[in-house]
Amino acid sequence: MANGQAPSISRTFITGLWRENPTLRLLIGMCPTLAVTTAVKPALTMGISVIFVLVCSNLAVSLMRKLIKPHLRMLVFTLAIATFVTICDLFLRAFAPRMSEVLGAYIPLIIVNCIIICRAEVCASKYGLVVSAIDGVSMGLGFTLSLCFLAAIREILSTGAIFEIPILATVGNGGWFVPWAAMRMPVGAFVSLGLILGAVNVITRKK
Amino acid sequence: MDTFTSLLLGFISIVLINNLVFTKFLGTCPYLGVSGRLDMAFGMGLAVTFVVTMAGLLTWMIDHLVLIKLHLEITRYVCYIIVIAGAVQLVEMYLRKFFPPLYESFGIFLPLITTNCVILGMCLFLNLWGIDNIVEAVVLSMGSGIGFTMAICIMAGIRENLVFAEAPKALQGAPITLITAGILTLAFMGFSGMIR
């Protein structure tokens, strides 16, 4: 529990990005991963929102860690998270109304994203401010990167474009590429994430 | 009679056509995590159904009787999560007292229902879809719970047999489960367009 045993900053950072990447290795926070990855833009917005909430809630929990009674901690964590999600939701609604409409209920659903409560429990309630903040940034970045990767695959196969910039010439525009409608549907999300996880398995087994 | 028909249609639609797991990806975490054994999946589904029905009713009432009247919509998410956490606590205490074996076998998953997306998601959708009838709110939330139970039980049944299948080495475990889930959503897409 003491700060002396806290892991080093660089190690914390790498852990979130690859060794304990929330989406690819720990398999938590799957709902937003599957739901918002139809295109890169919503995925990126979602990722940045999660980074914001994660860092803020980690800082808040880390500050409160000596005051919280064990049996009340879940409630306190979720309340802190809900507050930051409200801030994030209002911000998006004011400054990115179109994106806020696309993401719809998935922004408030960040409250129940397992990544955030898991980091509050595992990291922020044990270590000091600096380690908690770095952990939040690295976990959030790992989440954002894997989200964007999945979204890029799905967007390019379903529309032939990335970030709404056309890359493959689709049949509709006189090209050769026939867009895969299935990639935009739930089945595309499940199957492509399954295949990505398989690829990750192959990579880690070789080491 | 007309209201009854629309309620029935809404119920069928939320269970089969707009199943939260298959079309909105809500509750994917327990859907992939707990679906290893059929009996546990069923128990989990029942617990979720109970909590989501209660939470749907309570949050609808709080929303319409308190928050909208006092213009406190800004605190909506905080209120919702408190109600859900309270309902889960209630279920936990009830199970510990009356069904200790079930309580033991749930272990960590029971408190985790608080963070189950189906429940908060359903409360939010009730608000988003502008449901202004309390009976409809209860029927829809119960339907979403039953839809979740059905999805997780189908998945558990498949996975119990999947253990004997020879999947490629890299795909064993979570990847093959996800691909199976994808094929299942394809099957459920067959229901789309059944109403309206």
mmCIF file of C-alpha atoms in Angstrom:
data_model
loop_
_atom_site.group_PDB
_atom_site.id
_atom_site.type_symbol
_atom_site.label_atom_id
_atom_site.label_comp_id
_atom_site.label_asym_id
_atom_site.label_seq_id
_atom_site.Cartn_x
_atom_site.Cartn_y
_atom_site.Cartn_z
ATOM 1 C CA MET A 1 0.000 0.000 0.000
ATOM 2 C CA ALA A 2 2.924 2.346 0.632
ATOM 3 C CA ASN A 3 4.128 4.760 -1.993
ATOM 4 C CA GLY A 4 7.616 3.289 -1.773
ATOM 5 C CA GLN A 5 6.541 0.141 -3.641
ATOM 6 C CA ALA A 6 4.925 2.079 -6.460
ATOM 7 C CA PRO A 7 6.018 0.882 -9.918
ATOM 8 C CA SER A 8 8.277 3.149 -11.932
ATOM 9 C CA ILE A 9 6.689 5.676 -14.271
ATOM 10 C CA SER A 10 8.042 4.276 -17.524
ATOM 11 C CA ARG A 11 6.954 0.759 -16.584
ATOM 12 C CA THR A 12 3.464 1.940 -15.713
ATOM 13 C CA PHE A 13 3.266 3.626 -19.076
ATOM 14 C CA ILE A 14 4.299 0.562 -21.105
ATOM 15 C CA THR A 15 1.968 -1.683 -19.078
ATOM 16 C CA GLY A 16 -1.147 0.168 -20.192
ATOM 17 C CA LEU A 17 -0.105 0.390 -23.812
ATOM 18 C CA TRP A 18 0.693 -3.245 -24.451
ATOM 19 C CA ARG A 19 1.280 -5.678 -21.586
ATOM 20 C CA GLU A 20 -2.089 -4.984 -19.974
ATOM 21 C CA ASN A 21 -3.815 -3.245 -22.860
ATOM 22 C CA PRO A 22 -7.432 -3.041 -21.630
ATOM 23 C CA THR A 23 -9.088 -4.064 -24.888
ATOM 24 C CA LEU A 24 -6.637 -6.508 -26.410
ATOM 25 C CA ARG A 25 -5.188 -8.231 -23.344
ATOM 26 C CA LEU A 26 -7.594 -7.790 -20.426
ATOM 27 C CA LEU A 27 -10.799 -7.846 -22.530
ATOM 28 C CA ILE A 28 -12.569 -5.168 -20.503
ATOM 29 C CA GLY A 29 -14.630 -2.243 -21.725
ATOM 30 C CA MET A 30 -16.000 -4.229 -24.643
ATOM 31 C CA CYS A 31 -19.324 -2.383 -25.129
ATOM 32 C CA PRO A 32 -17.872 0.888 -26.434
ATOM 33 C CA THR A 33 -15.139 -1.004 -28.256
ATOM 34 C CA LEU A 34 -17.700 -2.836 -30.340
ATOM 35 C CA ALA A 35 -20.343 -0.127 -30.565
ATOM 36 C CA VAL A 36 -18.541 3.031 -31.643
ATOM 37 C CA THR A 37 -15.965 1.551 -34.006
ATOM 38 C CA THR A 38 -17.985 1.865 -37.212
ATOM 39 C CA ALA A 39 -15.690 4.758 -38.197
ATOM 40 C CA VAL A 40 -12.480 6.320 -36.905
ATOM 41 C CA LYS A 41 -13.931 9.701 -35.896
ATOM 42 C CA PRO A 42 -16.417 8.481 -33.258
ATOM 43 C CA ALA A 43 -13.817 5.990 -32.037
ATOM 44 C CA LEU A 44 -11.291 8.770 -31.548
ATOM 45 C CA THR A 45 -13.832 10.993 -29.769
ATOM 46 C CA MET A 46 -14.750 8.090 -27.511
ATOM 47 C CA GLY A 47 -11.074 7.390 -26.787
ATOM 48 C CA ILE A 48 -10.324 10.985 -25.855
ATOM 49 C CA SER A 49 -13.401 11.159 -23.618
ATOM 50 C CA VAL A 50 -12.300 7.986 -21.855
ATOM 51 C CA ILE A 51 -8.770 9.363 -21.363
ATOM 52 C CA PHE A 52 -10.228 12.527 -19.801
ATOM 53 C CA VAL A 53 -12.566 10.662 -17.467
ATOM 54 C CA LEU A 54 -9.941 8.066 -16.584
ATOM 55 C CA VAL A 55 -7.249 10.590 -15.659
ATOM 56 C CA CYS A 56 -9.652 12.777 -13.658
ATOM 57 C CA SER A 57 -11.215 9.881 -11.787
ATOM 58 C CA ASN A 58 -7.800 8.357 -11.071
ATOM 59 C CA LEU A 59 -6.627 11.671 -9.629
ATOM 60 C CA ALA A 60 -9.778 12.096 -7.542
ATOM 61 C CA VAL A 61 -9.684 8.539 -6.206
ATOM 62 C CA SER A 62 -5.982 8.802 -5.486
ATOM 63 C CA LEU A 63 -6.571 11.974 -3.465
ATOM 64 C CA MET A 64 -9.389 10.333 -1.502
ATOM 65 C CA ARG A 65 -7.732 6.938 -1.043
ATOM 66 C CA LYS A 66 -6.995 7.347 2.673
ATOM 67 C CA LEU A 67 -10.469 8.622 3.523
ATOM 68 C CA ILE A 68 -12.617 5.963 1.835
ATOM 69 C CA LYS A 69 -14.094 3.184 3.942
ATOM 70 C CA PRO A 70 -13.656 -0.169 2.152
ATOM 71 C CA HIS A 71 -17.338 -1.111 1.921
ATOM 72 C CA LEU A 72 -18.298 2.262 0.485
ATOM 73 C CA ARG A 73 -15.521 2.492 -2.050
ATOM 74 C CA MET A 74 -17.468 1.215 -5.078
ATOM 75 C CA LEU A 75 -20.170 3.806 -4.514
ATOM 76 C CA VAL A 76 -17.652 6.619 -4.081
ATOM 77 C CA PHE A 77 -15.778 5.541 -7.217
ATOM 78 C CA THR A 78 -18.892 5.422 -9.370
ATOM 79 C CA LEU A 79 -20.087 8.783 -8.061
ATOM 80 C CA ALA A 80 -16.744 10.404 -8.893
ATOM 81 C CA ILE A 81 -16.801 8.815 -12.348
ATOM 82 C CA ALA A 82 -20.417 9.863 -12.982
ATOM 83 C CA THR A 83 -19.540 13.467 -12.172
ATOM 84 C CA PHE A 84 -16.673 13.564 -14.650
ATOM 85 C CA VAL A 85 -18.763 11.830 -17.318
ATOM 86 C CA THR A 86 -21.452 14.488 -16.883
ATOM 87 C CA ILE A 87 -18.815 17.177 -17.447
ATOM 88 C CA CYS A 88 -17.560 15.372 -20.535
ATOM 89 C CA ASP A 89 -21.088 14.880 -21.914
ATOM 90 C CA LEU A 90 -22.005 18.549 -21.473
ATOM 91 C CA PHE A 91 -18.726 19.600 -23.089
ATOM 92 C CA LEU A 92 -19.317 17.401 -26.139
ATOM 93 C CA ARG A 93 -22.918 18.543 -26.448
ATOM 94 C CA ALA A 94 -21.778 22.169 -26.461
ATOM 95 C CA PHE A 95 -18.716 21.965 -28.695
ATOM 96 C CA ALA A 96 -19.259 18.864 -30.859
ATOM 97 C CA PRO A 97 -23.033 18.474 -31.145
ATOM 98 C CA ARG A 98 -22.882 16.238 -34.232
ATOM 99 C CA MET A 99 -20.429 13.819 -32.613
ATOM 100 C CA SER A 100 -22.487 13.854 -29.418
ATOM 101 C CA GLU A 101 -25.529 12.789 -31.454
ATOM 102 C CA VAL A 102 -23.616 9.961 -33.173
ATOM 103 C CA LEU A 103 -22.278 8.595 -29.883
ATOM 104 C CA GLY A 104 -25.654 9.022 -28.159
ATOM 105 C CA ALA A 105 -26.013 6.910 -25.050
ATOM 106 C CA TYR A 106 -22.473 5.565 -25.249
ATOM 107 C CA ILE A 107 -20.954 8.692 -23.662
ATOM 108 C CA PRO A 108 -22.999 8.353 -20.422
ATOM 109 C CA LEU A 109 -22.241 4.641 -20.601
ATOM 110 C CA ILE A 110 -18.574 5.487 -19.901
ATOM 111 C CA ILE A 111 -19.738 5.508 -16.251
ATOM 112 C CA VAL A 112 -20.048 1.738 -16.337
ATOM 113 C CA ASN A 113 -16.970 1.174 -18.473
ATOM 114 C CA CYS A 114 -15.086 -1.507 -16.546
ATOM 115 C CA ILE A 115 -11.686 -0.003 -17.438
ATOM 116 C CA ILE A 116 -12.248 3.071 -15.318
ATOM 117 C CA ILE A 117 -13.554 1.332 -12.226
ATOM 118 C CA CYS A 118 -10.886 -1.362 -12.609
ATOM 119 C CA ARG A 119 -8.079 1.222 -12.654
ATOM 120 C CA ALA A 120 -9.609 3.049 -9.675
ATOM 121 C CA GLU A 121 -9.651 -0.219 -7.758
ATOM 122 C CA VAL A 122 -6.303 -1.673 -8.863
ATOM 123 C CA CYS A 123 -4.141 1.411 -9.170
ATOM 124 C CA ALA A 124 -5.534 4.740 -7.993
ATOM 125 C CA SER A 125 -6.751 3.527 -4.598
ATOM 126 C CA LYS A 126 -3.233 2.274 -3.774
ATOM 127 C CA TYR A 127 -0.703 4.666 -5.272
ATOM 128 C CA GLY A 128 0.030 8.390 -5.271
ATOM 129 C CA LEU A 129 -1.023 11.110 -7.656
ATOM 130 C CA VAL A 130 1.766 10.854 -10.234
ATOM 131 C CA VAL A 131 1.596 7.114 -10.782
ATOM 132 C CA SER A 132 -2.216 7.232 -10.932
ATOM 133 C CA ALA A 133 -2.201 10.004 -13.514
ATOM 134 C CA ILE A 134 0.378 8.231 -15.702
ATOM 135 C CA ASP A 135 -1.572 5.006 -15.366
ATOM 136 C CA GLY A 136 -4.726 6.800 -16.483
ATOM 137 C CA VAL A 137 -3.000 8.297 -19.523
ATOM 138 C CA SER A 138 -1.386 5.042 -20.592
ATOM 139 C CA MET A 139 -4.488 2.881 -20.097
ATOM 140 C CA GLY A 140 -6.564 5.479 -21.916
ATOM 141 C CA LEU A 141 -4.073 5.648 -24.768
ATOM 142 C CA GLY A 142 -3.978 1.864 -25.045
ATOM 143 C CA PHE A 143 -7.772 1.848 -25.219
ATOM 144 C CA THR A 144 -7.867 4.662 -27.783
ATOM 145 C CA LEU A 145 -5.241 3.065 -30.022
ATOM 146 C CA SER A 146 -6.922 -0.323 -30.117
ATOM 147 C CA LEU A 147 -10.289 1.357 -30.721
ATOM 148 C CA CYS A 148 -8.898 3.384 -33.621
ATOM 149 C CA PHE A 149 -7.204 0.302 -35.089
ATOM 150 C CA LEU A 150 -10.441 -1.675 -35.066
ATOM 151 C CA ALA A 151 -12.371 1.343 -36.377
ATOM 152 C CA ALA A 152 -9.879 1.875 -39.205
ATOM 153 C CA ILE A 153 -10.273 -1.735 -40.354
ATOM 154 C CA ARG A 154 -14.053 -1.542 -40.200
ATOM 155 C CA GLU A 155 -14.284 1.861 -41.879
ATOM 156 C CA ILE A 156 -11.987 1.002 -44.768
ATOM 157 C CA LEU A 157 -13.779 -2.263 -45.471
ATOM 158 C CA SER A 158 -17.286 -0.844 -45.142
ATOM 159 C CA THR A 159 -16.815 2.451 -47.023
ATOM 160 C CA GLY A 160 -13.333 2.364 -48.569
ATOM 161 C CA ALA A 161 -12.301 5.450 -46.625
ATOM 162 C CA ILE A 162 -10.402 6.334 -43.460
ATOM 163 C CA PHE A 163 -11.344 9.478 -41.503
ATOM 164 C CA GLU A 164 -13.908 10.033 -44.284
ATOM 165 C CA ILE A 165 -11.022 10.484 -46.756
ATOM 166 C CA PRO A 166 -11.510 8.010 -49.629
ATOM 167 C CA ILE A 167 -8.623 5.566 -50.036
ATOM 168 C CA LEU A 168 -10.033 2.686 -52.042
ATOM 169 C CA ALA A 169 -12.031 3.561 -55.176
ATOM 170 C CA THR A 170 -15.495 2.126 -54.544
ATOM 171 C CA VAL A 171 -17.812 0.755 -57.214
ATOM 172 C CA GLY A 172 -20.224 3.633 -56.612
ATOM 173 C CA ASN A 173 -17.499 6.085 -57.681
ATOM 174 C CA GLY A 174 -16.489 4.044 -60.720
ATOM 175 C CA GLY A 175 -13.715 2.075 -58.981
ATOM 176 C CA TRP A 176 -13.218 -1.623 -58.268
ATOM 177 C CA PHE A 177 -13.813 -1.965 -54.510
ATOM 178 C CA VAL A 178 -17.161 -3.375 -53.403
ATOM 179 C CA PRO A 179 -17.878 -2.117 -49.849
ATOM 180 C CA TRP A 180 -18.590 -4.849 -47.280
ATOM 181 C CA ALA A 181 -21.931 -3.872 -45.771
ATOM 182 C CA ALA A 182 -21.488 -6.496 -43.043
ATOM 183 C CA MET A 183 -18.547 -4.565 -41.568
ATOM 184 C CA ARG A 184 -20.875 -1.768 -40.515
ATOM 185 C CA MET A 185 -23.179 -4.215 -38.739
ATOM 186 C CA PRO A 186 -22.648 -5.863 -35.345
ATOM 187 C CA VAL A 187 -21.295 -9.007 -36.963
ATOM 188 C CA GLY A 188 -18.373 -7.066 -38.431
ATOM 189 C CA ALA A 189 -17.456 -5.719 -35.005
ATOM 190 C CA PHE A 190 -17.487 -9.118 -33.301
ATOM 191 C CA VAL A 191 -15.657 -11.035 -36.022
ATOM 192 C CA SER A 192 -12.949 -8.447 -36.708
ATOM 193 C CA LEU A 193 -12.233 -8.016 -32.987
ATOM 194 C CA GLY A 194 -12.064 -11.816 -32.678
ATOM 195 C CA LEU A 195 -9.544 -12.026 -35.505
ATOM 196 C CA ILE A 196 -7.469 -9.169 -34.038
ATOM 197 C CA LEU A 197 -7.373 -10.979 -30.677
ATOM 198 C CA GLY A 198 -6.233 -14.104 -32.531
ATOM 199 C CA ALA A 199 -3.415 -12.121 -34.130
ATOM 200 C CA VAL A 200 -2.411 -10.732 -30.728
ATOM 201 C CA ASN A 201 -2.337 -14.305 -29.395
ATOM 202 C CA VAL A 202 0.047 -15.342 -32.186
ATOM 203 C CA ILE A 203 2.358 -12.377 -31.508
ATOM 204 C CA THR A 204 2.545 -12.930 -27.746
ATOM 205 C CA ARG A 205 3.067 -16.669 -28.051
ATOM 206 C CA LYS A 206 6.182 -16.209 -30.175
ATOM 207 C CA LYS A 207 7.939 -14.201 -27.453
ATOM 208 C CA MET B 1 -56.858 -3.335 -26.266
ATOM 209 C CA ASP B 2 -54.776 -0.977 -28.366
ATOM 210 C CA THR B 3 -52.368 -0.198 -25.526
ATOM 211 C CA PHE B 4 -52.035 -3.918 -24.815
ATOM 212 C CA THR B 5 -51.040 -4.604 -28.421
ATOM 213 C CA SER B 6 -48.463 -1.842 -28.432
ATOM 214 C CA LEU B 7 -47.035 -3.104 -25.131
ATOM 215 C CA LEU B 8 -46.791 -6.640 -26.511
ATOM 216 C CA LEU B 9 -45.123 -5.388 -29.684
ATOM 217 C CA GLY B 10 -42.663 -3.330 -27.648
ATOM 218 C CA PHE B 11 -41.851 -6.347 -25.495
ATOM 219 C CA ILE B 12 -41.232 -8.656 -28.464
ATOM 220 C CA SER B 13 -39.203 -5.994 -30.188
ATOM 221 C CA ILE B 14 -36.885 -5.423 -27.212
ATOM 222 C CA VAL B 15 -36.406 -9.170 -26.641
ATOM 223 C CA LEU B 16 -35.837 -10.325 -30.207
ATOM 224 C CA ILE B 17 -35.420 -7.492 -32.703
ATOM 225 C CA ASN B 18 -33.685 -4.769 -30.743
ATOM 226 C CA ASN B 19 -31.992 -7.163 -28.336
ATOM 227 C CA LEU B 20 -29.589 -4.947 -26.394
ATOM 228 C CA VAL B 21 -26.735 -7.444 -26.550
ATOM 229 C CA PHE B 22 -26.922 -8.103 -30.272
ATOM 230 C CA THR B 23 -27.780 -4.683 -31.666
ATOM 231 C CA LYS B 24 -26.507 -2.208 -29.076
ATOM 232 C CA PHE B 25 -23.570 -4.243 -27.681
ATOM 233 C CA LEU B 26 -24.700 -3.583 -24.126
ATOM 234 C CA GLY B 27 -23.629 -6.111 -21.529
ATOM 235 C CA THR B 28 -20.920 -7.574 -23.702
ATOM 236 C CA CYS B 29 -18.538 -7.955 -20.745
ATOM 237 C CA PRO B 30 -20.624 -10.471 -18.748
ATOM 238 C CA TYR B 31 -21.856 -11.909 -22.045
ATOM 239 C CA LEU B 32 -18.291 -12.987 -22.798
ATOM 240 C CA GLY B 33 -17.107 -13.428 -19.218
ATOM 241 C CA VAL B 34 -19.813 -15.398 -17.409
ATOM 242 C CA SER B 35 -21.118 -17.471 -20.292
ATOM 243 C CA GLY B 36 -18.846 -20.446 -19.575
ATOM 244 C CA ARG B 37 -21.494 -22.543 -17.783
ATOM 245 C CA LEU B 38 -25.201 -22.654 -18.472
ATOM 246 C CA ASP B 39 -26.453 -22.655 -14.854
ATOM 247 C CA MET B 40 -24.338 -19.661 -13.910
ATOM 248 C CA ALA B 41 -25.361 -17.797 -17.034
ATOM 249 C CA PHE B 42 -29.012 -18.387 -16.214
ATOM 250 C CA GLY B 43 -28.588 -17.181 -12.626
ATOM 251 C CA MET B 44 -26.741 -14.097 -13.800
ATOM 252 C CA GLY B 45 -29.486 -13.413 -16.335
ATOM 253 C CA LEU B 46 -32.199 -13.650 -13.679
ATOM 254 C CA ALA B 47 -30.315 -11.316 -11.334
ATOM 255 C CA VAL B 48 -29.851 -8.803 -14.145
ATOM 256 C CA THR B 49 -33.529 -9.070 -15.155
ATOM 257 C CA PHE B 50 -34.627 -8.322 -11.610
ATOM 258 C CA VAL B 51 -32.261 -5.400 -11.146
ATOM 259 C CA VAL B 52 -33.004 -3.869 -14.551
ATOM 260 C CA THR B 53 -36.768 -4.007 -13.986
ATOM 261 C CA MET B 54 -36.408 -2.319 -10.619
ATOM 262 C CA ALA B 55 -33.889 0.213 -11.857
ATOM 263 C CA GLY B 56 -35.971 1.020 -14.930
ATOM 264 C CA LEU B 57 -39.048 1.693 -12.801
ATOM 265 C CA LEU B 58 -37.192 3.709 -10.154
ATOM 266 C CA THR B 59 -35.160 5.835 -12.555
ATOM 267 C CA TRP B 60 -38.247 6.544 -14.667
ATOM 268 C CA MET B 61 -40.086 7.695 -11.554
ATOM 269 C CA ILE B 62 -37.209 9.823 -10.314
ATOM 270 C CA ASP B 63 -36.782 11.312 -13.761
ATOM 271 C CA HIS B 64 -40.421 12.299 -14.215
ATOM 272 C CA LEU B 65 -41.426 13.105 -10.661
ATOM 273 C CA VAL B 66 -38.323 14.857 -9.391
ATOM 274 C CA LEU B 67 -35.651 15.768 -11.926
ATOM 275 C CA ILE B 68 -37.797 17.206 -14.714
ATOM 276 C CA LYS B 69 -40.047 19.090 -12.304
ATOM 277 C CA LEU B 70 -37.124 20.679 -10.499
ATOM 278 C CA HIS B 71 -35.026 21.180 -13.668
ATOM 279 C CA LEU B 72 -32.220 19.066 -12.293
ATOM 280 C CA GLU B 73 -31.593 17.042 -15.464
ATOM 281 C CA ILE B 74 -27.895 17.784 -15.113
ATOM 282 C CA THR B 75 -27.633 15.386 -12.177
ATOM 283 C CA ARG B 76 -29.367 12.597 -14.118
ATOM 284 C CA TYR B 77 -26.356 10.266 -14.484
ATOM 285 C CA VAL B 78 -25.380 10.594 -10.826
ATOM 286 C CA CYS B 79 -28.943 9.805 -9.702
ATOM 287 C CA TYR B 80 -29.221 6.826 -12.038
ATOM 288 C CA ILE B 81 -26.004 5.245 -10.827
ATOM 289 C CA ILE B 82 -26.988 5.663 -7.163
ATOM 290 C CA VAL B 83 -30.332 3.934 -7.794
ATOM 291 C CA ILE B 84 -28.650 1.067 -9.631
ATOM 292 C CA ALA B 85 -25.965 0.604 -6.976
ATOM 293 C CA GLY B 86 -28.685 0.553 -4.299
ATOM 294 C CA ALA B 87 -30.766 -2.028 -6.172
ATOM 295 C CA VAL B 88 -27.743 -4.277 -6.636
ATOM 296 C CA GLN B 89 -26.917 -4.012 -2.938
ATOM 297 C CA LEU B 90 -30.479 -5.109 -2.151
ATOM 298 C CA VAL B 91 -30.241 -8.173 -4.419
ATOM 299 C CA GLU B 92 -26.888 -9.053 -2.898
ATOM 300 C CA MET B 93 -28.233 -8.951 0.655
ATOM 301 C CA TYR B 94 -31.328 -10.950 -0.327
ATOM 302 C CA LEU B 95 -29.295 -13.670 -2.017
ATOM 303 C CA ARG B 96 -26.786 -13.898 0.842
ATOM 304 C CA LYS B 97 -29.615 -14.433 3.301
ATOM 305 C CA PHE B 98 -31.876 -16.797 1.367
ATOM 306 C CA PHE B 99 -29.751 -18.516 -1.313
ATOM 307 C CA PRO B 100 -26.203 -18.824 0.102
ATOM 308 C CA PRO B 101 -25.003 -21.402 -2.504
ATOM 309 C CA LEU B 102 -26.073 -19.181 -5.395
ATOM 310 C CA TYR B 103 -24.438 -16.234 -3.660
ATOM 311 C CA GLU B 104 -21.173 -18.167 -3.311
ATOM 312 C CA SER B 105 -21.126 -19.214 -6.944
ATOM 313 C CA PHE B 106 -21.678 -15.656 -8.177
ATOM 314 C CA GLY B 107 -18.656 -14.420 -6.264
ATOM 315 C CA ILE B 108 -17.268 -11.255 -7.765
ATOM 316 C CA PHE B 109 -19.888 -11.039 -10.508
ATOM 317 C CA LEU B 110 -22.687 -9.875 -8.265
ATOM 318 C CA PRO B 111 -21.245 -6.491 -7.301
ATOM 319 C CA LEU B 112 -20.174 -6.190 -10.922
ATOM 320 C CA ILE B 113 -23.834 -6.064 -11.998
ATOM 321 C CA THR B 114 -23.627 -2.427 -10.895
ATOM 322 C CA THR B 115 -21.286 -1.824 -13.795
ATOM 323 C CA ASN B 116 -23.343 -3.929 -16.215
ATOM 324 C CA CYS B 117 -24.065 -1.768 -19.219
ATOM 325 C CA VAL B 118 -27.497 -3.338 -19.824
ATOM 326 C CA ILE B 119 -28.918 -1.733 -16.719
ATOM 327 C CA LEU B 120 -27.629 1.818 -17.037
ATOM 328 C CA GLY B 121 -28.057 1.571 -20.810
ATOM 329 C CA MET B 122 -31.709 0.600 -20.509
ATOM 330 C CA CYS B 123 -32.412 3.455 -18.078
ATOM 331 C CA LEU B 124 -30.768 5.862 -20.510
ATOM 332 C CA PHE B 125 -32.647 4.493 -23.506
ATOM 333 C CA LEU B 126 -35.970 4.844 -21.672
ATOM 334 C CA ASN B 127 -35.084 8.503 -21.377
ATOM 335 C CA LEU B 128 -33.715 8.786 -24.929
ATOM 336 C CA TRP B 129 -36.722 7.141 -26.570
ATOM 337 C CA GLY B 130 -38.999 9.473 -24.616
ATOM 338 C CA ILE B 131 -41.105 6.766 -22.955
ATOM 339 C CA ASP B 132 -43.778 8.693 -21.042
ATOM 340 C CA ASN B 133 -45.894 5.815 -19.765
ATOM 341 C CA ILE B 134 -44.847 4.031 -16.576
ATOM 342 C CA VAL B 135 -46.281 0.645 -17.621
ATOM 343 C CA GLU B 136 -44.401 0.789 -20.889
ATOM 344 C CA ALA B 137 -41.183 1.673 -19.048
ATOM 345 C CA VAL B 138 -41.514 -1.379 -16.785
ATOM 346 C CA VAL B 139 -42.413 -3.736 -19.649
ATOM 347 C CA LEU B 140 -39.503 -2.533 -21.771
ATOM 348 C CA SER B 141 -36.948 -2.811 -18.962
ATOM 349 C CA MET B 142 -38.143 -6.291 -18.102
ATOM 350 C CA GLY B 143 -37.980 -7.235 -21.770
ATOM 351 C CA SER B 144 -34.406 -6.031 -21.999
ATOM 352 C CA GLY B 145 -33.495 -8.189 -19.003
ATOM 353 C CA ILE B 146 -35.174 -11.228 -20.555
ATOM 354 C CA GLY B 147 -33.431 -10.520 -23.852
ATOM 355 C CA PHE B 148 -30.097 -10.433 -22.027
ATOM 356 C CA THR B 149 -30.881 -13.700 -20.233
ATOM 357 C CA MET B 150 -31.757 -15.346 -23.522
ATOM 358 C CA ALA B 151 -28.606 -14.117 -25.242
ATOM 359 C CA ILE B 152 -26.286 -15.180 -22.429
ATOM 360 C CA CYS B 153 -27.965 -18.616 -22.123
ATOM 361 C CA ILE B 154 -27.698 -19.310 -25.866
ATOM 362 C CA MET B 155 -24.047 -18.303 -25.717
ATOM 363 C CA ALA B 156 -23.376 -20.500 -22.665
ATOM 364 C CA GLY B 157 -25.020 -23.478 -24.389
ATOM 365 C CA ILE B 158 -22.826 -23.010 -27.443
ATOM 366 C CA ARG B 159 -19.685 -22.522 -25.386
ATOM 367 C CA GLU B 160 -20.250 -25.691 -23.352
ATOM 368 C CA ASN B 161 -20.010 -27.583 -26.634
ATOM 369 C CA LEU B 162 -17.308 -25.358 -28.068
ATOM 370 C CA VAL B 163 -14.899 -26.826 -25.514
ATOM 371 C CA PHE B 164 -14.852 -30.053 -27.533
ATOM 372 C CA ALA B 165 -14.303 -28.331 -30.885
ATOM 373 C CA GLU B 166 -10.807 -28.080 -32.281
ATOM 374 C CA ALA B 167 -10.362 -24.388 -32.930
ATOM 375 C CA PRO B 168 -7.045 -23.194 -34.404
ATOM 376 C CA LYS B 169 -4.550 -22.637 -31.603
ATOM 377 C CA ALA B 170 -4.371 -18.866 -31.966
ATOM 378 C CA LEU B 171 -8.146 -18.515 -31.868
ATOM 379 C CA GLN B 172 -8.782 -20.609 -28.752
ATOM 380 C CA GLY B 173 -10.519 -18.887 -25.859
ATOM 381 C CA ALA B 174 -11.762 -15.339 -26.303
ATOM 382 C CA PRO B 175 -11.249 -14.932 -30.086
ATOM 383 C CA ILE B 176 -13.402 -17.909 -31.055
ATOM 384 C CA THR B 177 -16.054 -16.770 -28.560
ATOM 385 C CA LEU B 178 -16.192 -13.373 -30.233
ATOM 386 C CA ILE B 179 -16.474 -14.894 -33.691
ATOM 387 C CA THR B 180 -19.271 -17.174 -32.453
ATOM 388 C CA ALA B 181 -21.015 -14.116 -31.026
ATOM 389 C CA GLY B 182 -20.697 -12.434 -34.405
ATOM 390 C CA ILE B 183 -22.359 -15.350 -36.167
ATOM 391 C CA LEU B 184 -25.121 -15.308 -33.516
ATOM 392 C CA THR B 185 -25.851 -11.644 -34.257
ATOM 393 C CA LEU B 186 -26.210 -12.609 -37.917
ATOM 394 C CA ALA B 187 -28.837 -15.160 -36.915
ATOM 395 C CA PHE B 188 -30.700 -12.568 -34.879
ATOM 396 C CA MET B 189 -30.630 -10.125 -37.769
ATOM 397 C CA GLY B 190 -33.189 -12.444 -39.344
ATOM 398 C CA PHE B 191 -35.760 -10.965 -36.948
ATOM 399 C CA SER B 192 -35.218 -7.407 -38.127
ATOM 400 C CA GLY B 193 -38.138 -5.966 -40.027
ATOM 401 C CA MET B 194 -40.589 -8.326 -38.325
ATOM 402 C CA ILE B 195 -42.393 -5.342 -36.764
ATOM 403 C CA ARG B 196 -42.965 -2.211 -38.854
#
